[in-house]
Amino acid sequence: GNTIDTATNHTVRDFVKDHGGHTVITRVLIANNGIAAVKEIRSVRQWAYATFGDERAIEFVVMATPEDLKVNAEYIRMADQYVEVPGGTNNNNYANVELIVDVAERTGAHAVWAGWGHASENPLLPESLRASKSKIVFIGPPGSAMRSLGDKISSTIVAQHAQVPTMPWS
């Protein structure tokens, strides 16, 4: 990954170091489209401006289908870079874990944000990113949490163990 020791000198690197962090994220792949991508870019840019005085301290790469390109989607215009991916159903693009990891590797992304829907709830995504050559960060829960909390029985057991009130089994 992009550790404090390997990151180029940058205000984000200094911020991470000053706050006891270990991974510097200055390039994020957004593996989603539409309003999800727009909200993520806006939120991070507002934070970057408030924190660093530079809304572009974090770069965004987005995946863009031919359909999104054809309508000149806002999230593509907001991004620093886009990578065209196959169109059609989401298993061709935004839900395709192998494609997401490949695009992240090729673009030098330090992290991937998958938003909601698509691949965001697939435990293979964080696991595949972590196992990649570049040890890319997944912005979201680990695969183990997705597996535990994505299943009704397992999530109820986790909640009961944490003493969260639950409905009796039926």
Coordinates of N, CA and C in Angstrom, one line a residue:
G1 N 0.8 -1.2 0.0 CA 0.0 0.0 0.0 C 0.8 1.3 0.0
N2 N 0.2 2.4 0.1 CA 0.9 3.7 0.1 C 1.1 4.1 1.5
T3 N 2.2 3.6 2.1 CA 2.5 3.8 3.5 C 3.1 5.2 3.7
I4 N 3.2 5.6 4.9 CA 3.9 6.8 5.3 C 5.3 6.8 4.7
D5 N 6.0 5.7 4.8 CA 7.4 5.6 4.3 C 7.5 5.7 2.8
T6 N 6.5 5.2 2.1 CA 6.6 5.2 0.6 C 5.9 6.4 -0.1
A7 N 5.0 7.1 0.7 CA 4.2 8.1 0.1 C 5.1 9.3 -0.3
T8 N 4.8 10.0 -1.3 CA 5.5 11.2 -1.7 C 5.2 12.3 -0.7
N9 N 6.1 13.3 -0.5 CA 5.8 14.4 0.4 C 4.6 15.1 0.0
H10 N 3.6 15.2 0.9 CA 2.3 15.7 0.5 C 1.6 16.1 1.8
T11 N 0.8 17.1 1.8 CA 0.1 17.5 3.0 C -0.8 16.4 3.6
V12 N -1.3 15.5 2.7 CA -2.1 14.4 3.2 C -1.2 13.4 4.0
R13 N 0.0 13.2 3.5 CA 1.0 12.3 4.2 C 1.3 12.9 5.6
D14 N 1.5 14.2 5.6 CA 1.8 14.8 6.9 C 0.6 14.7 7.9
F15 N -0.6 14.9 7.4 CA -1.8 14.7 8.2 C -1.9 13.3 8.7
V16 N -1.7 12.3 7.9 CA -1.8 10.9 8.3 C -0.7 10.6 9.4
K17 N 0.5 11.1 9.2 CA 1.5 10.9 10.1 C 1.2 11.6 11.5
D18 N 0.8 12.8 11.4 CA 0.4 13.6 12.6 C -0.7 13.0 13.4
H19 N -1.6 12.2 12.7 CA -2.7 11.6 13.4 C -2.5 10.1 13.7
G20 N -1.2 9.6 13.6 CA -0.9 8.3 14.0 C -1.3 7.2 13.0
G21 N -1.6 7.6 11.7 CA -2.0 6.7 10.7 C -0.8 6.0 10.1
H22 N -1.1 5.1 9.2 CA -0.1 4.4 8.5 C -0.2 4.3 7.0
T23 N -1.4 4.6 6.4 CA -1.7 4.5 5.0 C -2.1 5.8 4.5
V24 N -1.5 6.3 3.4 CA -1.8 7.6 2.8 C -2.6 7.3 1.6
I25 N -3.8 8.0 1.6 CA -4.7 7.8 0.5 C -4.9 9.1 -0.2
T26 N -4.3 9.2 -1.4 CA -4.5 10.5 -2.2 C -5.1 10.2 -3.6
R27 N -5.4 9.0 -3.9 CA -6.0 8.6 -5.1 C -7.0 7.5 -4.9
V28 N -8.3 7.8 -5.2 CA -9.4 6.9 -4.9 C -10.1 6.6 -6.2
L29 N -10.4 5.3 -6.3 CA -11.2 4.8 -7.4 C -12.6 4.7 -6.9
I30 N -13.6 5.3 -7.6 CA -15.0 5.2 -7.3 C -15.5 4.1 -8.2
A31 N -16.0 3.0 -7.6 CA -16.5 1.9 -8.3 C -18.0 1.9 -8.2
N32 N -18.6 3.0 -8.6 CA -20.0 3.3 -8.6 C -20.3 4.4 -9.6
N33 N -21.6 4.7 -9.7 CA -21.9 5.8 -10.6 C -23.0 6.7 -10.1
G34 N -23.5 7.6 -10.9 CA -24.6 8.4 -10.5 C -24.5 9.2 -9.2
I35 N -25.6 9.3 -8.5 CA -25.6 10.2 -7.3 C -24.6 9.7 -6.2
A36 N -24.4 8.4 -6.1 CA -23.5 7.8 -5.2 C -22.1 8.4 -5.4
A37 N -21.7 8.4 -6.6 CA -20.3 8.9 -7.0 C -20.3 10.4 -6.7
V38 N -21.3 11.1 -7.1 CA -21.3 12.6 -7.0 C -21.2 13.0 -5.5
K39 N -22.0 12.3 -4.6 CA -22.0 12.6 -3.2 C -20.6 12.3 -2.6
E40 N -20.0 11.2 -3.0 CA -18.6 10.9 -2.5 C -17.6 11.9 -2.9
I41 N -17.6 12.3 -4.1 CA -16.6 13.3 -4.6 C -16.9 14.6 -3.9
R42 N -18.1 15.1 -3.8 CA -18.4 16.3 -3.1 C -18.0 16.3 -1.6
S43 N -18.3 15.2 -0.9 CA -18.0 15.1 0.5 C -16.5 15.2 0.7
V44 N -15.8 14.4 0.0 CA -14.4 14.4 0.2 C -13.7 15.7 -0.2
R45 N -14.2 16.3 -1.2 CA -13.6 17.6 -1.6 C -13.9 18.7 -0.6
Q46 N -15.1 18.6 0.0 CA -15.4 19.6 1.1 C -14.5 19.4 2.3
W47 N -14.3 18.1 2.6 CA -13.4 17.8 3.8 C -12.0 18.2 3.4
A48 N -11.5 17.9 2.2 CA -10.1 18.2 1.8 C -9.9 19.7 1.9
Y49 N -10.9 20.5 1.4 CA -10.8 21.9 1.5 C -10.7 22.4 2.9
A50 N -11.6 21.9 3.8 CA -11.6 22.3 5.2 C -10.3 21.9 5.9
T51 N -9.8 20.7 5.5 CA -8.6 20.2 6.2 C -7.3 20.7 5.7
F52 N -7.2 20.8 4.4 CA -5.9 21.1 3.7 C -5.9 22.4 3.0
G53 N -7.1 23.0 2.8 CA -7.2 24.2 2.0 C -7.1 24.0 0.6
D54 N -7.3 22.7 0.2 CA -7.1 22.3 -1.2 C -8.1 21.2 -1.5
E55 N -9.2 21.5 -2.2 CA -10.2 20.5 -2.4 C -9.8 19.4 -3.3
R56 N -8.6 19.6 -4.0 CA -8.1 18.6 -4.9 C -7.0 17.8 -4.3
A57 N -6.8 17.8 -3.0 CA -5.8 17.0 -2.3 C -5.9 15.5 -2.5
I58 N -7.2 15.1 -2.7 CA -7.5 13.7 -3.0 C -7.9 13.7 -4.5
E59 N -7.3 12.8 -5.3 CA -7.7 12.6 -6.7 C -8.8 11.5 -6.8
F60 N -9.7 11.7 -7.8 CA -10.7 10.7 -8.0 C -10.6 10.1 -9.4
V61 N -10.6 8.8 -9.5 CA -10.7 8.1 -10.7 C -12.1 7.4 -10.7
V62 N -12.9 7.5 -11.8 CA -14.2 6.9 -11.8 C -14.2 5.9 -12.9
M63 N -15.0 4.9 -12.7 CA -15.4 3.9 -13.8 C -16.6 4.5 -14.5
A64 N -16.5 4.4 -15.8 CA -17.6 5.0 -16.6 C -18.0 4.1 -17.8
T65 N -19.3 3.7 -17.8 CA -19.8 2.9 -18.9 C -20.1 3.8 -20.1
P66 N -20.2 3.1 -21.2 CA -20.6 3.9 -22.4 C -21.9 4.7 -22.2
E67 N -22.9 4.1 -21.5 CA -24.1 4.7 -21.2 C -23.9 6.0 -20.4
D68 N -23.1 5.9 -19.4 CA -22.8 7.1 -18.6 C -22.0 8.2 -19.3
L69 N -21.1 7.8 -20.2 CA -20.4 8.7 -21.0 C -21.3 9.4 -22.0
K70 N -22.2 8.6 -22.6 CA -23.2 9.2 -23.6 C -24.0 10.3 -23.0
V71 N -24.4 10.2 -21.8 CA -25.2 11.3 -21.2 C -24.4 12.3 -20.5
N72 N -23.1 12.2 -20.6 CA -22.2 13.2 -20.0 C -22.5 13.3 -18.5
A73 N -22.5 12.2 -17.8 CA -22.9 12.1 -16.4 C -22.0 13.0 -15.5
E74 N -22.7 13.7 -14.5 CA -22.0 14.6 -13.7 C -20.8 14.1 -13.0
Y75 N -20.9 12.9 -12.4 CA -19.8 12.3 -11.7 C -18.5 12.2 -12.6
I76 N -18.7 11.9 -13.8 CA -17.6 11.8 -14.8 C -16.9 13.2 -14.9
R77 N -17.7 14.2 -15.1 CA -17.2 15.6 -15.2 C -16.5 16.0 -14.0
M78 N -16.9 15.6 -12.8 CA -16.3 16.0 -11.5 C -15.0 15.3 -11.3
A79 N -14.8 14.1 -11.9 CA -13.6 13.3 -11.6 C -12.3 13.9 -12.2
D80 N -11.2 13.5 -11.7 CA -9.9 13.8 -12.2 C -9.6 13.0 -13.4
Q81 N -10.1 11.7 -13.4 CA -9.8 10.8 -14.5 C -11.0 9.8 -14.6
Y82 N -11.2 9.3 -15.8 CA -12.2 8.2 -15.9 C -11.6 7.1 -16.7
V83 N -12.1 5.9 -16.4 CA -11.7 4.7 -17.2 C -13.0 4.1 -17.7
E84 N -13.1 4.0 -19.0 CA -14.2 3.4 -19.6 C -14.3 1.9 -19.3
V85 N -15.4 1.4 -18.9 CA -15.6 0.0 -18.6 C -16.8 -0.5 -19.4
P86 N -17.0 -1.8 -19.6 CA -18.1 -2.3 -20.4 C -19.5 -1.8 -19.8
G87 N -20.4 -1.7 -20.7 CA -21.7 -1.3 -20.4 C -22.6 -2.5 -20.1
G88 N -23.9 -2.2 -20.0 CA -24.8 -3.3 -19.8 C -25.1 -3.5 -18.3
T89 N -25.4 -4.7 -17.9 CA -25.8 -5.0 -16.5 C -24.6 -4.8 -15.6
N90 N -24.8 -4.6 -14.3 CA -23.7 -4.2 -13.4 C -22.7 -5.4 -13.2
N91 N -23.1 -6.6 -13.5 CA -22.1 -7.6 -13.4 C -20.9 -7.5 -14.5
N92 N -21.2 -6.6 -15.4 CA -20.1 -6.2 -16.4 C -19.2 -5.1 -15.9
N93 N -19.6 -4.4 -14.9 CA -18.9 -3.2 -14.5 C -18.8 -3.0 -13.0
Y94 N -19.8 -2.2 -12.5 CA -19.8 -1.8 -11.1 C -19.9 -2.9 -10.1
A95 N -20.3 -4.1 -10.5 CA -20.4 -5.3 -9.5 C -19.3 -6.3 -9.9
N96 N -18.5 -6.0 -10.8 CA -17.5 -6.9 -11.3 C -16.2 -6.8 -10.5
V97 N -16.0 -7.6 -9.5 CA -14.8 -7.5 -8.6 C -13.5 -7.5 -9.3
E98 N -13.3 -8.5 -10.2 CA -12.1 -8.6 -11.0 C -11.8 -7.3 -11.8
L99 N -12.8 -6.8 -12.4 CA -12.6 -5.5 -13.2 C -12.2 -4.4 -12.2
I100 N -12.9 -4.2 -11.1 CA -12.6 -3.2 -10.2 C -11.2 -3.2 -9.7
V101 N -10.7 -4.4 -9.3 CA -9.3 -4.6 -8.9 C -8.4 -4.2 -10.0
D102 N -8.7 -4.7 -11.2 CA -7.8 -4.4 -12.4 C -7.7 -2.9 -12.6
V103 N -8.9 -2.2 -12.6 CA -8.9 -0.7 -12.9 C -8.1 0.0 -11.7
A104 N -8.3 -0.5 -10.5 CA -7.6 0.2 -9.4 C -6.1 0.0 -9.5
E105 N -5.7 -1.2 -9.9 CA -4.2 -1.4 -10.1 C -3.7 -0.6 -11.2
R106 N -4.4 -0.6 -12.4 CA -3.9 0.1 -13.6 C -3.8 1.6 -13.3
T107 N -4.7 2.2 -12.5 CA -4.7 3.6 -12.3 C -4.0 4.1 -11.1
G108 N -3.4 3.2 -10.4 CA -2.6 3.6 -9.2 C -3.4 4.1 -8.1
A109 N -4.6 3.6 -8.0 CA -5.5 4.0 -6.8 C -4.9 3.4 -5.5
H110 N -5.0 4.2 -4.5 CA -4.6 3.8 -3.2 C -5.8 3.1 -2.4
A111 N -7.0 3.5 -2.9 CA -8.2 3.0 -2.2 C -9.3 2.9 -3.2
V112 N -10.3 2.1 -2.8 CA -11.5 1.9 -3.7 C -12.7 2.2 -2.8
W113 N -13.6 3.1 -3.3 CA -14.9 3.3 -2.6 C -16.0 2.8 -3.5
A114 N -16.8 1.8 -3.0 CA -17.8 1.2 -3.9 C -19.2 1.7 -3.6
G115 N -19.3 2.6 -2.6 CA -20.6 3.2 -2.4 C -21.6 2.2 -1.8
W116 N -22.8 2.2 -2.5 CA -23.9 1.3 -2.0 C -24.4 0.5 -3.3
G117 N -24.9 -0.7 -3.0 CA -25.3 -1.5 -4.1 C -24.1 -2.1 -4.9
H118 N -24.3 -2.6 -6.1 CA -23.2 -3.1 -6.9 C -22.3 -4.0 -6.1
A119 N -21.0 -3.7 -6.1 CA -20.0 -4.6 -5.4 C -19.8 -4.3 -3.9
S120 N -20.5 -3.2 -3.4 CA -20.2 -2.7 -2.1 C -20.4 -3.7 -1.0
E121 N -21.3 -4.7 -1.2 CA -21.6 -5.7 -0.2 C -21.0 -7.1 -0.5
N122 N -20.1 -7.1 -1.5 CA -19.5 -8.4 -1.8 C -18.2 -8.5 -1.1
P123 N -18.1 -9.5 -0.2 CA -16.9 -9.7 0.6 C -15.6 -10.0 -0.2
L124 N -15.8 -10.4 -1.4 CA -14.6 -10.7 -2.3 C -13.9 -9.4 -2.7
L125 N -14.6 -8.2 -2.7 CA -14.0 -7.0 -3.1 C -12.9 -6.6 -2.1
P126 N -13.2 -6.4 -0.8 CA -12.1 -6.0 0.1 C -11.0 -7.0 0.2
E127 N -11.4 -8.3 0.1 CA -10.4 -9.3 0.2 C -9.5 -9.3 -1.0
S128 N -10.1 -9.1 -2.2 CA -9.2 -9.1 -3.4 C -8.4 -7.9 -3.5
L129 N -8.9 -6.7 -3.0 CA -8.1 -5.5 -3.0 C -6.9 -5.7 -2.1
R130 N -7.1 -6.2 -0.9 CA -6.1 -6.4 0.1 C -5.0 -7.4 -0.4
A131 N -5.4 -8.4 -1.2 CA -4.5 -9.4 -1.7 C -3.8 -8.9 -3.0
S132 N -4.2 -7.8 -3.5 CA -3.6 -7.3 -4.8 C -2.2 -6.9 -4.6
K133 N -1.5 -6.8 -5.7 CA -0.1 -6.4 -5.7 C 0.2 -5.1 -4.9
S134 N -0.7 -4.2 -5.0 CA -0.5 -2.8 -4.4 C -1.2 -2.7 -3.0
K135 N -1.8 -3.8 -2.6 CA -2.4 -3.8 -1.2 C -3.4 -2.6 -1.1
I136 N -4.3 -2.5 -2.1 CA -5.3 -1.4 -2.1 C -6.3 -1.5 -1.0
V137 N -6.6 -0.3 -0.4 CA -7.5 -0.2 0.7 C -8.9 -0.2 0.2
F138 N -9.8 -0.9 0.9 CA -11.2 -0.8 0.6 C -11.8 0.1 1.6
I139 N -12.5 1.1 1.2 CA -13.2 2.1 2.1 C -14.5 1.5 2.4
G140 N -14.6 0.8 3.5 CA -15.8 0.1 3.9 C -15.4 -1.1 4.8
P141 N -16.4 -1.9 5.2 CA -16.1 -3.0 6.1 C -15.3 -4.1 5.5
P142 N -14.6 -4.9 6.4 CA -13.8 -6.0 5.8 C -14.8 -7.1 5.4
G143 N -14.3 -8.0 4.6 CA -15.2 -9.1 4.1 C -15.8 -10.0 5.2
S144 N -15.0 -10.2 6.3 CA -15.6 -11.0 7.4 C -16.8 -10.3 8.0
A145 N -16.8 -9.0 8.1 CA -18.0 -8.3 8.7 C -19.2 -8.4 7.7
M146 N -18.9 -8.3 6.4 CA -19.9 -8.5 5.4 C -20.6 -9.9 5.5
R147 N -19.7 -10.9 5.7 CA -20.2 -12.2 5.8 C -21.1 -12.4 7.0
S148 N -20.6 -11.9 8.2 CA -21.3 -12.0 9.4 C -22.6 -11.3 9.4
L149 N -22.6 -10.0 9.0 CA -23.8 -9.2 9.1 C -24.7 -9.2 7.9
G150 N -24.2 -9.9 6.8 CA -25.0 -10.0 5.6 C -26.0 -11.2 5.7
D151 N -25.9 -12.0 6.7 CA -26.7 -13.2 6.9 C -27.6 -13.0 8.1
K152 N -28.9 -13.2 8.0 CA -29.8 -12.9 9.1 C -29.4 -13.7 10.4
I153 N -29.2 -15.0 10.2 CA -28.9 -15.8 11.4 C -27.6 -15.3 12.1
S154 N -26.6 -15.2 11.2 CA -25.3 -14.8 11.8 C -25.3 -13.4 12.4
S155 N -26.0 -12.5 11.7 CA -26.1 -11.1 12.3 C -26.9 -11.1 13.6
T156 N -27.9 -11.9 13.7 CA -28.6 -12.0 15.0 C -27.8 -12.5 16.1
I157 N -27.0 -13.5 15.8 CA -26.0 -14.1 16.8 C -25.0 -13.0 17.2
V158 N -24.5 -12.3 16.3 CA -23.6 -11.2 16.6 C -24.2 -10.2 17.5
A159 N -25.5 -9.8 17.2 CA -26.2 -8.8 18.0 C -26.5 -9.3 19.4
Q160 N -26.9 -10.6 19.5 CA -27.2 -11.2 20.8 C -25.9 -11.2 21.6
H161 N -24.8 -11.6 21.0 CA -23.5 -11.6 21.7 C -23.1 -10.2 22.3
A162 N -23.5 -9.2 21.5 CA -23.2 -7.8 22.0 C -24.3 -7.3 22.9
Q163 N -25.2 -8.2 23.3 CA -26.3 -7.8 24.2 C -27.3 -6.8 23.6
V164 N -27.5 -6.8 22.3 CA -28.4 -6.0 21.6 C -29.8 -6.7 21.7
P165 N -30.8 -6.1 22.1 CA -32.1 -6.8 22.2 C -32.5 -7.2 20.8
T166 N -33.0 -8.5 20.7 CA -33.4 -9.1 19.4 C -34.8 -9.7 19.6
M167 N -35.4 -10.0 18.5 CA -36.7 -10.7 18.5 C -36.4 -12.2 18.8
P168 N -37.3 -12.9 19.5 CA -37.1 -14.3 19.8 C -37.1 -15.1 18.4
W169 N -36.3 -16.2 18.4 CA -36.3 -17.0 17.2 C -37.6 -17.6 16.9
S170 N -38.0 -17.8 15.7 CA -39.3 -18.4 15.3 C -39.0 -19.7 14.5

